[in-house]
Amino acid sequence: MDEKLSVMELLKRAAKLLFSNISLAFLLLLCSLPLFCFLILFELSLQTTISLTYQFLSQELDLGCYFFLQDHKDLSENDLIPWLIQTSLLYFFPYTLIDLVTTTVIVAASSVAYTSEEEEPLGMVCLVQRSAKICQNRLVGCLITSLYVLLLSTSVFFGFFSDSVNYLFIASLSRDYESFHSKAAILFHAVVFLIHGTIFIVLAVKFGKWSAVWNMGLVVSVLEEEEGEDGKGGIYGTNALSLSYWYGRGHEKRDLLMMLMFLVFAIATRMPCLYSGCSFSSSGNGVLYTGLYVGLICVGNVVKWVACVVSYYDCRARVLEKKDDVEIGSKAKGFAT
């Protein structure tokens, strides 16, 4: 308790927990299987939507001199809107629900294994029974918390999208001037790029910080017990997010770094398929490559939530220790007076 755990320490403890308990690792990968299967379908739809959106915006904003399109063809709103609707529906209903159930099971099972006082690793049957007991009491609360997280995260993504579109729109307008290559035009374009780039970076940093609070809020919804409810009640919604913010005070930089690491990992694994257009491949290799990186994302998702559980118990123990110190100090002061 003397030193705060670093990101590497959290990841080491998460990896140690997984490798030291084969039953836990097998259970977490097994419960991630439905998410893995669905993500292949979702990622193929997302790849197509991003590619069509990229082509449509480049076509409408006349950005051909900035971006080189592969297999360019004229697109209309009727080509893009159905894919936008399909991908949005897949994200807001099936994906959110499957991800919520998967997250709840991962957090519950990791908590059971991490807090077990037995010397030998827990067996599969015992692990499943204890995890199921936690999940059945907290699933509704986790659903409420996840709806708050979904609303907040969607607002941030809309900010990213608006900033990107505004920059592309301004860049397209600057091409209409004959003096586009003049010093004044170049300076104007540099200032616009600097402003929108700064906004994008600020949003990315804020998203990383908020993601840490949101993830901790989901962990709180699964593991935290409300006083006076004999373990049957839980903390969820705004209460869970407020408590997660309280637990995370003093660990903001560490949590931000960890969230950015997993965010960069998720983006980096997607980029090769987005660049090569896996969803447009007719040979079946696109589905194979998509399945490979979806598998990496699911493994990273497991490690992330196990690390969040370790971080939760570390932060909670420190907060309770400080609380006890304050109570002892106030009592000692009362006796002295």
PDB file of N, CA and C in Angstrom, residues 132-142 220-236:
ATOM      1  N   ALA A 132     -21.871 -16.657 -11.306  1.00  0.00           N
ATOM      2  CA  ALA A 132     -23.290 -16.579 -11.657  1.00  0.00           C
ATOM      3  C   ALA A 132     -24.098 -15.926 -10.541  1.00  0.00           C
ATOM      4  N   LYS A 133     -23.722 -16.181  -9.308  1.00  0.00           N
ATOM      5  CA  LYS A 133     -24.426 -15.581  -8.171  1.00  0.00           C
ATOM      6  C   LYS A 133     -24.271 -14.066  -8.170  1.00  0.00           C
ATOM      7  N   ILE A 134     -23.071 -13.585  -8.504  1.00  0.00           N
ATOM      8  CA  ILE A 134     -22.848 -12.146  -8.574  1.00  0.00           C
ATOM      9  C   ILE A 134     -23.604 -11.541  -9.751  1.00  0.00           C
ATOM     10  N   CYS A 135     -23.548 -12.203 -10.894  1.00  0.00           N
ATOM     11  CA  CYS A 135     -24.153 -11.657 -12.117  1.00  0.00           C
ATOM     12  C   CYS A 135     -25.663 -11.534 -12.014  1.00  0.00           C
ATOM     13  N   GLN A 136     -26.315 -12.518 -11.439  1.00  0.00           N
ATOM     14  CA  GLN A 136     -27.768 -12.491 -11.395  1.00  0.00           C
ATOM     15  C   GLN A 136     -28.300 -11.387 -10.487  1.00  0.00           C
ATOM     16  N   ASN A 137     -27.482 -10.922  -9.536  1.00  0.00           N
ATOM     17  CA  ASN A 137     -27.907  -9.854  -8.637  1.00  0.00           C
ATOM     18  C   ASN A 137     -27.565  -8.465  -9.170  1.00  0.00           C
ATOM     19  N   ARG A 138     -26.640  -8.392 -10.121  1.00  0.00           N
ATOM     20  CA  ARG A 138     -26.131  -7.083 -10.538  1.00  0.00           C
ATOM     21  C   ARG A 138     -26.355  -6.758 -12.006  1.00  0.00           C
ATOM     22  N   LEU A 139     -26.937  -7.668 -12.779  1.00  0.00           N
ATOM     23  CA  LEU A 139     -27.039  -7.454 -14.219  1.00  0.00           C
ATOM     24  C   LEU A 139     -27.912  -6.249 -14.559  1.00  0.00           C
ATOM     25  N   VAL A 140     -29.024  -6.075 -13.824  1.00  0.00           N
ATOM     26  CA  VAL A 140     -29.914  -4.942 -14.094  1.00  0.00           C
ATOM     27  C   VAL A 140     -29.213  -3.626 -13.784  1.00  0.00           C
ATOM     28  N   GLY A 141     -28.502  -3.573 -12.655  1.00  0.00           N
ATOM     29  CA  GLY A 141     -27.759  -2.369 -12.316  1.00  0.00           C
ATOM     30  C   GLY A 141     -26.687  -2.053 -13.336  1.00  0.00           C
ATOM     31  N   CYS A 142     -26.000  -3.083 -13.828  1.00  0.00           N
ATOM     32  CA  CYS A 142     -24.976  -2.878 -14.866  1.00  0.00           C
ATOM     33  C   CYS A 142     -25.601  -2.354 -16.154  1.00  0.00           C
ATOM     34  N   VAL A 220     -17.734  -1.129 -10.551  1.00  0.00           N
ATOM     35  CA  VAL A 220     -18.433  -0.811  -9.302  1.00  0.00           C
ATOM     36  C   VAL A 220     -19.843  -1.388  -9.322  1.00  0.00           C
ATOM     37  N   SER A 221     -20.523  -1.292 -10.458  1.00  0.00           N
ATOM     38  CA  SER A 221     -21.890  -1.811 -10.567  1.00  0.00           C
ATOM     39  C   SER A 221     -21.946  -3.318 -10.371  1.00  0.00           C
ATOM     40  N   VAL A 222     -20.867  -4.011 -10.731  1.00  0.00           N
ATOM     41  CA  VAL A 222     -20.827  -5.464 -10.581  1.00  0.00           C
ATOM     42  C   VAL A 222     -20.420  -5.875  -9.170  1.00  0.00           C
ATOM     43  N   LEU A 223     -19.452  -5.181  -8.593  1.00  0.00           N
ATOM     44  CA  LEU A 223     -18.799  -5.669  -7.369  1.00  0.00           C
ATOM     45  C   LEU A 223     -19.204  -4.925  -6.102  1.00  0.00           C
ATOM     46  N   GLU A 224     -19.581  -3.666  -6.219  1.00  0.00           N
ATOM     47  CA  GLU A 224     -19.833  -2.877  -5.007  1.00  0.00           C
ATOM     48  C   GLU A 224     -21.192  -3.237  -4.410  1.00  0.00           C
ATOM     49  N   GLU A 225     -21.219  -3.407  -3.110  1.00  0.00           N
ATOM     50  CA  GLU A 225     -22.444  -3.753  -2.403  1.00  0.00           C
ATOM     51  C   GLU A 225     -22.973  -2.529  -1.672  1.00  0.00           C
ATOM     52  N   GLU A 226     -24.276  -2.328  -1.781  1.00  0.00           N
ATOM     53  CA  GLU A 226     -24.902  -1.223  -1.074  1.00  0.00           C
ATOM     54  C   GLU A 226     -25.107  -1.604   0.386  1.00  0.00           C
ATOM     55  N   GLU A 227     -24.808  -0.692   1.273  1.00  0.00           N
ATOM     56  CA  GLU A 227     -24.903  -0.977   2.697  1.00  0.00           C
ATOM     57  C   GLU A 227     -26.354  -1.243   3.106  1.00  0.00           C
ATOM     58  N   GLY A 228     -26.509  -2.264   3.939  1.00  0.00           N
ATOM     59  CA  GLY A 228     -27.831  -2.587   4.455  1.00  0.00           C
ATOM     60  C   GLY A 228     -28.665  -3.477   3.576  1.00  0.00           C
ATOM     61  N   GLU A 229     -28.075  -3.971   2.473  1.00  0.00           N
ATOM     62  CA  GLU A 229     -28.846  -4.808   1.550  1.00  0.00           C
ATOM     63  C   GLU A 229     -28.391  -6.257   1.561  1.00  0.00           C
ATOM     64  N   ASP A 230     -27.500  -6.612   2.480  1.00  0.00           N
ATOM     65  CA  ASP A 230     -27.012  -7.987   2.613  1.00  0.00           C
ATOM     66  C   ASP A 230     -26.414  -8.517   1.314  1.00  0.00           C
ATOM     67  N   GLY A 231     -25.784  -7.618   0.580  1.00  0.00           N
ATOM     68  CA  GLY A 231     -25.113  -8.054  -0.643  1.00  0.00           C
ATOM     69  C   GLY A 231     -26.028  -8.247  -1.829  1.00  0.00           C
ATOM     70  N   LYS A 232     -27.330  -8.050  -1.668  1.00  0.00           N
ATOM     71  CA  LYS A 232     -28.260  -8.263  -2.775  1.00  0.00           C
ATOM     72  C   LYS A 232     -28.424  -7.008  -3.620  1.00  0.00           C
ATOM     73  N   GLY A 233     -28.217  -5.864  -3.005  1.00  0.00           N
ATOM     74  CA  GLY A 233     -28.337  -4.621  -3.743  1.00  0.00           C
ATOM     75  C   GLY A 233     -27.001  -4.173  -4.280  1.00  0.00           C
ATOM     76  N   GLY A 234     -27.023  -3.310  -5.246  1.00  0.00           N
ATOM     77  CA  GLY A 234     -25.786  -2.818  -5.825  1.00  0.00           C
ATOM     78  C   GLY A 234     -25.860  -1.326  -6.035  1.00  0.00           C
ATOM     79  N   ILE A 235     -24.752  -0.766  -6.476  1.00  0.00           N
ATOM     80  CA  ILE A 235     -24.666   0.652  -6.786  1.00  0.00           C
ATOM     81  C   ILE A 235     -24.563   0.778  -8.300  1.00  0.00           C
ATOM     82  N   TYR A 236     -25.401   1.614  -8.887  1.00  0.00           N
ATOM     83  CA  TYR A 236     -25.432   1.694 -10.337  1.00  0.00           C
ATOM     84  C   TYR A 236     -25.826   3.106 -10.765  1.00  0.00           C
TER      85      TYR A 236
END
